Amino acid sequence: MDGAKSSEDSEAADNSSGERSFQFISIQNPAEAKDRGKRRLARSHAVRQGLRNSRRPEEEMPRADAVASGETLRPWSVFVSPSVYGPFETIFGDSPRLRALLSHGAARHAAEPVFSVADPVLFQDFGSVFRTDLDDPALLNAVMLTFALAVTGGNMDNECVGYQNQALAAVRERMSSPEAALSLPTLGAILLLAGVEARLGMRWQVQLHMSAIRRLLEMGQSRTIYLTDGIKRAIFWQDLNSSIMTGSDRIVDHTTFGELQWKRDPFVPTFFVLAPGFQKRASLFPEDFIEVLKDIHALQCVQDLPGYSCQNPIEMLRVDNHQASIGSRLVDLPKLSPIIEACHLAAYLSACMLCCKVWRHSAIPSYVSKHLLRSLQQSDEDPFWNNDPDLLIWMLHLGGSFSPKGMIRSAYKRLLQRNYESRRFRRNYDASADLIEVMRQFIWSEKAYRSQFEEFWTEIRTVAQDD
């Protein structure tokens, strides 16, 4: 029996039994353990195995015909070690540096929204987005750059610059040839580069790379290329996030891809209403914003259903489409004044945090919180807030609860303290329960908001007692 036939037999045997834990790979001498084809087969099987819900721990017995032929059969686990990172671990290949980077907590969410490695629930994982491993040099270097930048805390050190240069060189080479450029790895590499540039505030570079994505999408309309659901979501969210972070022009919206289409559920019309606090102030807001607020209220109602948990890919897709519609429409609304802009930002932040699994830990909540603070600071002297302190209370505590530790969070505390001292707020809230009653008038979720709110509340009380 030759090696090729043995490999085919073992793969067929694996496909015939969904419960098997190992695929055996034929090796006739030690050098074959390093064979690129065999290692790729091992990683591919590991990805499939990682997606299965049930596993059997015992190893399969060697085949009698293989023993008779003198071949050595080894399970794929010889080549691919188990990891807490699930299927993503199997595409590492032979990159100890990539493993080391991903071992840092700071890197766990760095690749979002292009793909996710941190969530044990399989949503937007690497395999579903790219249908490949990390053999592609452009994609590999863009991934390495993304993780390395997160580990350095946003500092483009020599290692980051090296990955960036290699990724850019590979992308430029491909863009000169439409056939080479139009691929999922190329799209992914460009999206990751744009994500890094957005975090660094490089608007022109973001605009350049997102324009390249648009050209590739236009080319794809006249050529045969399969765009996965995952890459379409990656394009949409990276485009939206980059626009929020840098002000870059958007290339797509929530209506561009059929996979992201969302409509209101006609069976729960009571979900799509204004929260009481916004209902009282409906005359202050344009109709487009009111409709978005209704959709956020519906998302809150879903989150607060007894027993509800956004824990499976199907539910995540539905919620992701709901949030995509909300976010895309909010960003397009005109910013008529700092107060209106603050309302838009607070609404966006509240929607971001209403699902515990979908991009909740990305860079966007912190960024939105920072800009909400800026809008509130700019409008602090506006007499509007004197007549509507409850809306201001909701915005300040929402923004502060989801703000990053450090200067931004401290600025929220100072602004709150100043409003209390000025007697703008009608009363001092000595208990968090009293304050939550104000928050409930607008957008509030016990499951999604309570823990962060309590943490921020405790910090505020500690500062007040120290003073």
CSV table of C-alpha atoms in Angstrom, one decimal:
chain,number,residue,atom,x,y,z
A,1,MET,CA,0.0,0.0,0.0
A,2,ASP,CA,1.6,3.4,-1.0
A,3,GLY,CA,1.5,6.5,1.1
A,4,ALA,CA,-1.0,8.4,-1.0
A,5,LYS,CA,-3.6,5.6,-0.9
A,6,SER,CA,-3.1,5.2,2.8
A,7,SER,CA,-3.8,8.9,3.4
A,8,GLU,CA,-7.0,8.7,1.3
A,9,ASP,CA,-8.1,5.6,3.2
A,10,SER,CA,-7.6,7.2,6.5
A,11,GLU,CA,-9.4,10.4,5.5
A,12,ALA,CA,-12.4,8.3,4.2
A,13,ALA,CA,-12.4,6.4,7.5
A,14,ASP,CA,-12.5,9.7,9.4
A,15,ASN,CA,-15.4,11.0,7.3
A,16,SER,CA,-17.4,7.8,7.8
A,17,SER,CA,-17.5,8.2,11.6
A,18,GLY,CA,-18.5,11.5,13.0
A,19,GLU,CA,-17.5,10.5,16.5
A,20,ARG,CA,-13.9,9.6,15.9
A,21,SER,CA,-11.3,11.7,17.7
A,22,PHE,CA,-8.3,11.1,15.5
A,23,GLN,CA,-7.3,10.9,11.9
A,24,PHE,CA,-4.2,8.8,11.4
A,25,ILE,CA,-1.5,10.0,9.0
A,26,SER,CA,0.8,7.6,7.3
A,27,ILE,CA,4.6,8.2,7.9
A,28,GLN,CA,7.2,5.8,6.6
A,29,ASN,CA,10.3,7.7,7.8
A,30,PRO,CA,11.0,10.6,10.3
A,31,ALA,CA,11.5,13.1,7.5
A,32,GLU,CA,7.9,12.7,6.5
A,33,ALA,CA,6.8,14.2,9.9
A,34,LYS,CA,7.9,17.6,8.5
A,35,ASP,CA,6.2,17.1,5.1
A,36,ARG,CA,4.1,20.3,4.4
A,37,GLY,CA,1.2,18.3,2.9
A,38,LYS,CA,0.9,16.0,5.9
A,39,ARG,CA,1.1,18.9,8.3
A,40,ARG,CA,-1.6,20.8,6.3
A,41,LEU,CA,-3.8,17.6,6.4
A,42,ALA,CA,-3.3,17.4,10.2
A,43,ARG,CA,-4.3,21.0,10.7
A,44,SER,CA,-7.3,20.7,8.4
A,45,HIS,CA,-8.6,17.7,10.3
A,46,ALA,CA,-8.0,19.5,13.6
A,47,VAL,CA,-10.2,22.4,12.5
A,48,ARG,CA,-13.0,20.0,11.6
A,49,GLN,CA,-12.5,18.1,14.8
A,50,GLY,CA,-12.6,21.3,16.9
A,51,LEU,CA,-16.1,22.2,15.5
A,52,ARG,CA,-17.6,18.9,16.6
A,53,ASN,CA,-19.7,19.0,19.8
A,54,SER,CA,-18.8,15.6,21.1
A,55,ARG,CA,-15.4,13.9,21.3
A,56,ARG,CA,-14.2,10.5,22.4
A,57,PRO,CA,-11.0,10.6,24.4
A,58,GLU,CA,-9.7,7.1,23.5
A,59,GLU,CA,-7.4,6.7,20.5
A,60,GLU,CA,-8.3,4.4,17.6
A,61,MET,CA,-6.4,1.2,17.2
A,62,PRO,CA,-4.0,1.0,14.3
A,63,ARG,CA,-5.3,-0.7,11.1
A,64,ALA,CA,-4.2,-4.2,10.6
A,65,ASP,CA,-3.2,-3.7,6.9
A,66,ALA,CA,-1.0,-0.7,8.0
A,67,VAL,CA,0.8,-2.8,10.6
A,68,ALA,CA,1.4,-5.5,8.1
A,69,SER,CA,3.0,-3.1,5.6
A,70,GLY,CA,5.4,-1.7,8.2
A,71,GLU,CA,4.0,1.8,8.1
A,72,THR,CA,3.9,4.0,11.2
A,73,LEU,CA,0.5,5.6,12.0
A,74,ARG,CA,0.4,8.7,14.2
A,75,PRO,CA,-2.6,10.7,15.3
A,76,TRP,CA,-2.8,14.3,14.2
A,77,SER,CA,-2.3,15.3,17.8
A,78,VAL,CA,1.4,14.5,17.4
A,79,PHE,CA,1.6,17.6,15.1
A,80,VAL,CA,-1.0,19.9,16.7
A,81,SER,CA,-1.1,20.3,20.4
A,82,PRO,CA,-4.4,21.1,22.2
A,83,SER,CA,-5.0,24.7,23.3
A,84,VAL,CA,-7.5,26.9,25.0
A,85,TYR,CA,-7.9,28.8,21.8
A,86,GLY,CA,-9.9,26.1,20.1
A,87,PRO,CA,-9.9,25.8,16.3
A,88,PHE,CA,-7.7,28.9,15.9
A,89,GLU,CA,-4.8,26.9,17.6
A,90,THR,CA,-4.7,24.5,14.7
A,91,ILE,CA,-3.8,27.2,12.1
A,92,PHE,CA,-0.7,28.4,14.1
A,93,GLY,CA,1.6,26.1,12.1
A,94,ASP,CA,5.2,26.5,13.3
A,95,SER,CA,5.0,30.0,14.7
A,96,PRO,CA,6.1,30.1,18.3
A,97,ARG,CA,6.0,33.9,18.2
A,98,LEU,CA,2.3,34.0,17.2
A,99,ARG,CA,1.5,31.7,20.1
A,100,ALA,CA,3.5,33.9,22.4
A,101,LEU,CA,1.6,37.0,21.2
A,102,LEU,CA,-1.8,35.4,21.6
A,103,SER,CA,-0.9,34.3,25.1
A,104,HIS,CA,-1.2,38.0,26.2
A,105,GLY,CA,-4.6,39.0,27.3
A,106,ALA,CA,-4.4,42.3,25.4
A,107,ALA,CA,-4.3,40.4,22.1
A,108,ARG,CA,-7.4,38.3,22.7
A,109,HIS,CA,-9.8,40.8,21.1
A,110,ALA,CA,-7.3,42.7,18.9
A,111,ALA,CA,-8.4,41.1,15.6
A,112,GLU,CA,-12.1,42.0,16.1
A,113,PRO,CA,-14.2,42.7,14.2
A,114,VAL,CA,-12.4,40.9,11.4
A,115,PHE,CA,-12.3,37.6,13.3
A,116,SER,CA,-12.5,36.5,16.9
A,117,VAL,CA,-10.3,34.1,18.9
A,118,ALA,CA,-11.5,34.9,22.4
A,119,ASP,CA,-15.0,33.6,22.3
A,120,PRO,CA,-15.6,30.0,23.1
A,121,VAL,CA,-18.8,30.2,21.1
A,122,LEU,CA,-17.9,29.9,17.4
A,123,PHE,CA,-19.0,33.2,15.9
A,124,GLN,CA,-16.8,35.0,13.3
A,125,ASP,CA,-13.9,32.6,14.0
A,126,PHE,CA,-10.9,32.5,11.7
A,127,GLY,CA,-12.0,29.4,9.8
A,128,SER,CA,-15.5,30.6,9.0
A,129,VAL,CA,-14.1,34.0,7.7
A,130,PHE,CA,-11.2,32.8,5.5
A,131,ARG,CA,-11.7,29.1,4.9
A,132,THR,CA,-7.9,28.7,5.1
A,133,ASP,CA,-4.9,28.6,7.4
A,134,LEU,CA,-2.1,31.1,8.0
A,135,ASP,CA,0.1,30.0,5.1
A,136,ASP,CA,-0.7,33.2,3.2
A,137,PRO,CA,2.1,35.7,3.9
A,138,ALA,CA,0.0,38.9,3.6
A,139,LEU,CA,-2.7,37.6,6.0
A,140,LEU,CA,-0.1,36.1,8.4
A,141,ASN,CA,1.9,39.3,8.7
A,142,ALA,CA,-1.3,41.4,9.1
A,143,VAL,CA,-2.4,39.0,11.9
A,144,MET,CA,1.0,39.2,13.6
A,145,LEU,CA,0.9,43.0,13.3
A,146,THR,CA,-2.5,43.2,14.9
A,147,PHE,CA,-1.6,41.0,17.9
A,148,ALA,CA,1.8,42.6,18.3
A,149,LEU,CA,0.4,46.1,18.4
A,150,ALA,CA,-2.1,45.1,21.0
A,151,VAL,CA,0.6,43.6,23.2
A,152,THR,CA,2.7,46.8,23.0
A,153,GLY,CA,-0.3,48.9,24.0
A,154,GLY,CA,-0.5,50.7,20.6
A,155,ASN,CA,3.2,51.4,20.2
A,156,MET,CA,4.5,50.7,16.7
A,157,ASP,CA,7.9,49.2,17.7
A,158,ASN,CA,10.4,47.6,15.3
A,159,GLU,CA,8.6,44.3,15.4
A,160,CYS,CA,5.3,45.9,14.4
A,161,VAL,CA,6.9,47.9,11.7
A,162,GLY,CA,8.5,44.8,10.3
A,163,TYR,CA,5.1,42.9,10.1
A,164,GLN,CA,3.5,46.0,8.6
A,165,ASN,CA,6.1,46.4,5.9
A,166,GLN,CA,5.9,42.7,4.9
A,167,ALA,CA,2.1,42.8,4.8
A,168,LEU,CA,2.0,45.9,2.8
A,169,ALA,CA,4.6,44.6,0.3
A,170,ALA,CA,2.5,41.4,-0.2
A,171,VAL,CA,-0.7,43.3,-0.7
A,172,ARG,CA,0.9,45.8,-3.1
A,173,GLU,CA,2.2,42.9,-5.2
A,174,ARG,CA,-1.2,41.3,-5.4
A,175,MET,CA,-3.1,44.5,-6.2
A,176,SER,CA,-1.1,44.7,-9.5
A,177,SER,CA,-2.9,41.6,-10.6
A,178,PRO,CA,-6.7,41.3,-10.4
A,179,GLU,CA,-6.6,37.5,-10.3
A,180,ALA,CA,-4.1,37.5,-7.4
A,181,ALA,CA,-5.7,40.3,-5.5
A,182,LEU,CA,-9.3,39.0,-5.4
A,183,SER,CA,-9.0,36.5,-2.6
A,184,LEU,CA,-10.3,36.1,1.0
A,185,PRO,CA,-6.8,36.3,2.5
A,186,THR,CA,-6.0,39.5,0.6
A,187,LEU,CA,-9.3,41.1,1.8
A,188,GLY,CA,-8.6,40.0,5.3
A,189,ALA,CA,-5.0,41.4,5.3
A,190,ILE,CA,-6.3,44.8,4.0
A,191,LEU,CA,-9.0,44.9,6.7
A,192,LEU,CA,-6.6,44.1,9.5
A,193,LEU,CA,-4.2,46.8,8.2
A,194,ALA,CA,-7.1,49.3,8.2
A,195,GLY,CA,-8.0,48.2,11.8
A,196,VAL,CA,-4.4,48.9,13.0
A,197,GLU,CA,-4.4,52.3,11.2
A,198,ALA,CA,-7.8,53.2,12.7
A,199,ARG,CA,-6.5,52.5,16.2
A,200,LEU,CA,-3.6,54.8,15.5
A,201,GLY,CA,-5.9,57.5,14.2
A,202,MET,CA,-4.5,57.4,10.6
A,203,ARG,CA,-7.5,58.5,8.6
A,204,TRP,CA,-5.8,58.9,5.3
A,205,GLN,CA,-4.3,55.4,5.4
A,206,VAL,CA,-7.7,53.9,6.5
A,207,GLN,CA,-9.4,55.6,3.6
A,208,LEU,CA,-6.8,54.2,1.2
A,209,HIS,CA,-7.2,50.7,2.4
A,210,MET,CA,-11.0,50.7,2.6
A,211,SER,CA,-11.0,52.2,-0.9
A,212,ALA,CA,-9.0,49.1,-2.0
A,213,ILE,CA,-11.6,46.9,-0.4
A,214,ARG,CA,-14.3,48.7,-2.4
A,215,ARG,CA,-12.3,48.2,-5.7
A,216,LEU,CA,-12.0,44.5,-4.9
A,217,LEU,CA,-15.7,44.2,-4.2
A,218,GLU,CA,-16.4,45.9,-7.6
A,219,MET,CA,-14.0,43.5,-9.3
A,220,GLY,CA,-15.7,40.6,-7.7
A,221,GLN,CA,-19.0,41.5,-9.3
A,222,SER,CA,-17.6,40.5,-12.7
A,223,ARG,CA,-15.5,37.5,-11.6
A,224,THR,CA,-16.4,34.3,-9.8
A,225,ILE,CA,-15.3,34.6,-6.2
A,226,TYR,CA,-17.1,33.2,-3.1
A,227,LEU,CA,-17.3,35.8,-0.3
A,228,THR,CA,-18.0,34.1,3.0
A,229,ASP,CA,-20.6,35.4,5.3
A,230,GLY,CA,-17.8,36.1,7.7
A,231,ILE,CA,-15.7,38.2,5.4
A,232,LYS,CA,-18.8,40.3,4.5
A,233,ARG,CA,-19.4,40.9,8.2
A,234,ALA,CA,-15.7,41.8,8.7
A,235,ILE,CA,-15.9,44.3,5.8
A,236,PHE,CA,-19.1,45.9,7.2
A,237,TRP,CA,-17.9,46.2,10.8
A,238,GLN,CA,-14.4,47.3,10.0
A,239,ASP,CA,-15.7,50.0,7.7
A,240,LEU,CA,-18.2,51.2,10.3
A,241,ASN,CA,-15.7,51.1,13.2
A,242,SER,CA,-13.0,52.9,11.1
A,243,SER,CA,-15.5,55.6,10.2
A,244,ILE,CA,-16.4,56.1,13.9
A,245,MET,CA,-12.7,56.2,15.0
A,246,THR,CA,-11.2,58.3,12.2
A,247,GLY,CA,-14.1,59.9,10.3
A,248,SER,CA,-13.2,58.0,7.1
A,249,ASP,CA,-15.8,57.7,4.4
A,250,ARG,CA,-17.9,54.5,4.5
A,251,ILE,CA,-17.9,52.1,1.6
A,252,VAL,CA,-20.8,49.9,2.6
A,253,ASP,CA,-23.8,50.1,4.9
A,254,HIS,CA,-26.3,47.7,6.5
A,255,THR,CA,-28.2,47.2,3.3
A,256,THR,CA,-25.1,46.3,1.1
A,257,PHE,CA,-24.9,42.6,2.0
A,258,GLY,CA,-27.9,40.3,2.0
A,259,GLU,CA,-26.4,38.3,4.9
A,260,LEU,CA,-26.7,41.4,7.2
A,261,GLN,CA,-30.3,42.3,6.3
A,262,TRP,CA,-32.5,42.8,9.4
A,263,LYS,CA,-36.2,43.6,9.8
A,264,ARG,CA,-38.4,44.1,12.9
A,265,ASP,CA,-40.1,41.0,14.2
A,266,PRO,CA,-43.8,41.5,13.6
A,267,PHE,CA,-44.8,39.1,16.4
A,268,VAL,CA,-43.4,41.4,19.2
A,269,PRO,CA,-44.6,44.9,18.2
A,270,THR,CA,-44.6,45.9,21.9
A,271,PHE,CA,-40.8,45.6,21.9
A,272,PHE,CA,-40.4,48.4,19.2
A,273,VAL,CA,-41.5,51.3,21.3
A,274,LEU,CA,-39.7,54.2,23.0
A,275,ALA,CA,-38.5,53.8,26.5
A,276,PRO,CA,-40.6,56.0,28.9
A,277,GLY,CA,-37.8,58.6,29.3
A,278,PHE,CA,-37.4,59.0,25.6
A,279,GLN,CA,-41.1,59.0,25.1
A,280,LYS,CA,-41.4,62.1,27.3
A,281,ARG,CA,-38.8,63.9,25.2
A,282,ALA,CA,-39.9,62.6,21.7
A,283,SER,CA,-40.5,66.2,20.5
A,284,LEU,CA,-36.8,66.9,20.9
A,285,PHE,CA,-35.5,64.3,18.4
A,286,PRO,CA,-35.8,63.8,14.6
A,287,GLU,CA,-38.0,60.9,13.5
A,288,ASP,CA,-35.0,58.9,12.2
A,289,PHE,CA,-33.4,58.9,15.6
A,290,ILE,CA,-36.7,58.0,17.3
A,291,GLU,CA,-36.9,54.9,15.1
A,292,VAL,CA,-33.4,53.8,16.0
A,293,LEU,CA,-34.2,54.3,19.7
A,294,LYS,CA,-37.2,52.0,19.3
A,295,ASP,CA,-34.9,49.3,17.8
A,296,ILE,CA,-32.5,49.7,20.7
A,297,HIS,CA,-35.4,49.2,23.1
A,298,ALA,CA,-36.3,46.0,21.3
A,299,LEU,CA,-32.7,44.8,21.7
A,300,GLN,CA,-33.0,45.5,25.4
A,301,CYS,CA,-36.3,43.6,25.6
A,302,VAL,CA,-34.7,40.6,24.0
A,303,GLN,CA,-31.7,40.7,26.3
A,304,ASP,CA,-33.9,40.9,29.4
A,305,LEU,CA,-36.1,37.9,28.4
A,306,PRO,CA,-36.0,35.3,31.2
A,307,GLY,CA,-33.5,32.6,30.4
A,308,TYR,CA,-32.2,34.4,27.3
A,309,SER,CA,-28.6,34.0,26.6
A,310,CYS,CA,-26.7,35.0,23.4
A,311,GLN,CA,-24.8,31.7,23.4
A,312,ASN,CA,-25.1,30.2,20.0
A,313,PRO,CA,-24.0,31.2,16.5
A,314,ILE,CA,-27.6,31.5,15.1
A,315,GLU,CA,-28.7,33.8,17.8
A,316,MET,CA,-25.4,35.8,17.4
A,317,LEU,CA,-26.1,36.3,13.7
A,318,ARG,CA,-29.5,37.6,14.4
A,319,VAL,CA,-28.3,40.0,17.1
A,320,ASP,CA,-25.3,41.1,15.0
A,321,ASN,CA,-27.7,42.0,12.1
A,322,HIS,CA,-29.9,43.9,14.6
A,323,GLN,CA,-26.9,45.9,15.9
A,324,ALA,CA,-25.6,46.4,12.4
A,325,SER,CA,-28.8,48.2,11.4
A,326,ILE,CA,-28.8,50.3,14.6
A,327,GLY,CA,-25.1,51.3,14.3
A,328,SER,CA,-25.1,52.0,10.6
A,329,ARG,CA,-28.2,54.3,10.8
A,330,LEU,CA,-26.9,56.1,14.0
A,331,VAL,CA,-23.6,57.0,12.3
A,332,ASP,CA,-25.4,58.5,9.3
A,333,LEU,CA,-27.6,60.8,11.4
A,334,PRO,CA,-26.7,64.5,11.2
A,335,LYS,CA,-24.9,66.0,14.3
A,336,LEU,CA,-27.0,69.1,14.8
A,337,SER,CA,-25.4,70.1,18.2
A,338,PRO,CA,-23.2,68.7,20.9
A,339,ILE,CA,-26.3,67.7,22.9
A,340,ILE,CA,-27.8,65.8,19.9
A,341,GLU,CA,-24.4,64.2,19.2
A,342,ALA,CA,-24.2,63.2,22.9
A,343,CYS,CA,-27.6,61.5,22.5
A,344,HIS,CA,-26.4,59.6,19.4
A,345,LEU,CA,-23.2,58.5,21.1
A,346,ALA,CA,-25.0,57.3,24.3
A,347,ALA,CA,-27.5,55.4,22.1
A,348,TYR,CA,-24.6,53.8,20.2
A,349,LEU,CA,-22.8,52.8,23.4
A,350,SER,CA,-26.0,51.4,24.9
A,351,ALA,CA,-26.6,49.2,21.8
A,352,CYS,CA,-22.9,48.0,21.7
A,353,MET,CA,-23.2,46.6,25.2
A,354,LEU,CA,-26.6,44.9,24.9
A,355,CYS,CA,-25.1,41.6,23.9
A,356,CYS,CA,-22.4,40.1,26.0
A,357,LYS,CA,-20.8,38.2,23.1
A,358,VAL,CA,-20.9,40.3,19.9
A,359,TRP,CA,-17.9,42.7,19.8
A,360,ARG,CA,-18.6,43.9,23.4
A,361,HIS,CA,-14.9,43.8,24.2
A,362,SER,CA,-13.7,45.5,21.0
A,363,ALA,CA,-12.1,49.0,21.0
A,364,ILE,CA,-15.3,50.7,20.0
A,365,PRO,CA,-17.1,51.0,23.4
A,366,SER,CA,-14.1,52.8,24.9
A,367,TYR,CA,-13.8,55.0,21.9
A,368,VAL,CA,-17.5,55.9,22.0
A,369,SER,CA,-17.3,56.5,25.7
A,370,LYS,CA,-14.4,59.0,25.2
A,371,HIS,CA,-16.3,61.0,22.6
A,372,LEU,CA,-19.5,61.0,24.6
A,373,LEU,CA,-17.5,62.6,27.4
A,374,ARG,CA,-16.2,65.2,25.0
A,375,SER,CA,-19.7,66.1,23.8
A,376,LEU,CA,-21.0,66.3,27.4
A,377,GLN,CA,-18.1,68.6,28.4
A,378,GLN,CA,-18.7,70.8,25.4
A,379,SER,CA,-22.4,71.2,26.3
A,380,ASP,CA,-21.9,71.3,30.1
A,381,GLU,CA,-22.9,75.0,30.3
A,382,ASP,CA,-26.0,74.6,28.1
A,383,PRO,CA,-29.1,75.5,30.1
A,384,PHE,CA,-30.9,72.6,28.4
A,385,TRP,CA,-29.4,70.2,31.1
A,386,ASN,CA,-30.9,72.4,33.9
A,387,ASN,CA,-34.3,71.4,32.7
A,388,ASP,CA,-33.5,67.8,32.0
A,389,PRO,CA,-31.1,66.4,34.6
A,390,ASP,CA,-32.3,62.8,34.3
A,391,LEU,CA,-31.2,62.4,30.7
A,392,LEU,CA,-27.8,63.8,31.7
A,393,ILE,CA,-27.6,61.4,34.7
A,394,TRP,CA,-28.2,58.5,32.4
A,395,MET,CA,-25.5,59.6,29.9
A,396,LEU,CA,-22.9,60.3,32.5
A,397,HIS,CA,-23.3,57.0,34.3
A,398,LEU,CA,-23.6,55.0,31.1
A,399,GLY,CA,-20.5,56.5,29.6
A,400,GLY,CA,-18.6,56.3,32.9
A,401,SER,CA,-19.5,52.6,33.4
A,402,PHE,CA,-18.1,51.6,30.1
A,403,SER,CA,-15.1,53.9,30.0
A,404,PRO,CA,-11.5,52.7,30.2
A,405,LYS,CA,-9.6,53.0,33.4
A,406,GLY,CA,-7.5,56.1,33.6
A,407,MET,CA,-8.0,59.7,32.4
A,408,ILE,CA,-11.3,59.2,30.7
A,409,ARG,CA,-12.9,57.5,33.6
A,410,SER,CA,-11.6,60.1,36.1
A,411,ALA,CA,-12.9,62.9,33.8
A,412,TYR,CA,-16.4,61.3,34.0
A,413,LYS,CA,-16.2,61.3,37.8
A,414,ARG,CA,-15.1,64.9,37.9
A,415,LEU,CA,-18.0,66.0,35.6
A,416,LEU,CA,-20.5,64.1,37.8
A,417,GLN,CA,-19.1,65.7,40.9
A,418,ARG,CA,-19.3,69.1,39.4
A,419,ASN,CA,-23.0,68.6,38.5
A,420,TYR,CA,-23.8,67.4,42.0
A,421,GLU,CA,-22.0,70.4,43.5
A,422,SER,CA,-23.8,72.8,41.2
A,423,ARG,CA,-27.2,71.4,42.4
A,424,ARG,CA,-28.1,70.7,38.8
A,425,PHE,CA,-29.3,67.2,39.9
A,426,ARG,CA,-32.4,67.5,42.0
A,427,ARG,CA,-31.1,65.1,44.7
A,428,ASN,CA,-28.1,63.2,45.9
A,429,TYR,CA,-28.4,59.5,45.2
A,430,ASP,CA,-27.2,57.7,48.3
A,431,ALA,CA,-28.1,54.3,47.0
A,432,SER,CA,-27.4,52.7,43.7
A,433,ALA,CA,-31.0,51.4,43.5
A,434,ASP,CA,-32.4,54.9,43.5
A,435,LEU,CA,-30.1,55.8,40.6
A,436,ILE,CA,-31.0,52.7,38.7
A,437,GLU,CA,-34.6,53.8,38.7
A,438,VAL,CA,-33.5,56.9,36.8
A,439,MET,CA,-31.5,54.8,34.4
A,440,ARG,CA,-34.4,52.5,33.7
A,441,GLN,CA,-36.3,55.4,32.2
A,442,PHE,CA,-34.0,55.3,29.2
A,443,ILE,CA,-32.0,52.2,28.1
A,444,TRP,CA,-31.0,49.8,30.9
A,445,SER,CA,-30.3,46.1,31.1
A,446,GLU,CA,-29.6,44.3,34.4
A,447,LYS,CA,-27.7,41.5,32.7
A,448,ALA,CA,-25.7,43.7,30.3
A,449,TYR,CA,-25.0,46.8,32.4
A,450,ARG,CA,-25.4,46.1,36.2
A,451,SER,CA,-21.9,44.8,37.0
A,452,GLN,CA,-20.1,47.7,35.3
A,453,PHE,CA,-22.5,50.2,36.7
A,454,GLU,CA,-22.0,48.9,40.2
A,455,GLU,CA,-18.2,49.1,39.8
A,456,PHE,CA,-18.4,52.7,38.6
A,457,TRP,CA,-20.8,53.6,41.3
A,458,THR,CA,-18.5,52.2,44.0
A,459,GLU,CA,-15.6,54.3,42.6
A,460,ILE,CA,-17.8,57.5,42.6
A,461,ARG,CA,-18.8,56.9,46.2
A,462,THR,CA,-15.2,56.3,47.2
A,463,VAL,CA,-14.1,59.6,45.6
A,464,ALA,CA,-17.0,61.4,47.4
A,465,GLN,CA,-16.0,60.0,50.8
A,466,ASP,CA,-12.4,60.9,50.3
A,467,ASP,CA,-13.3,64.5,49.5
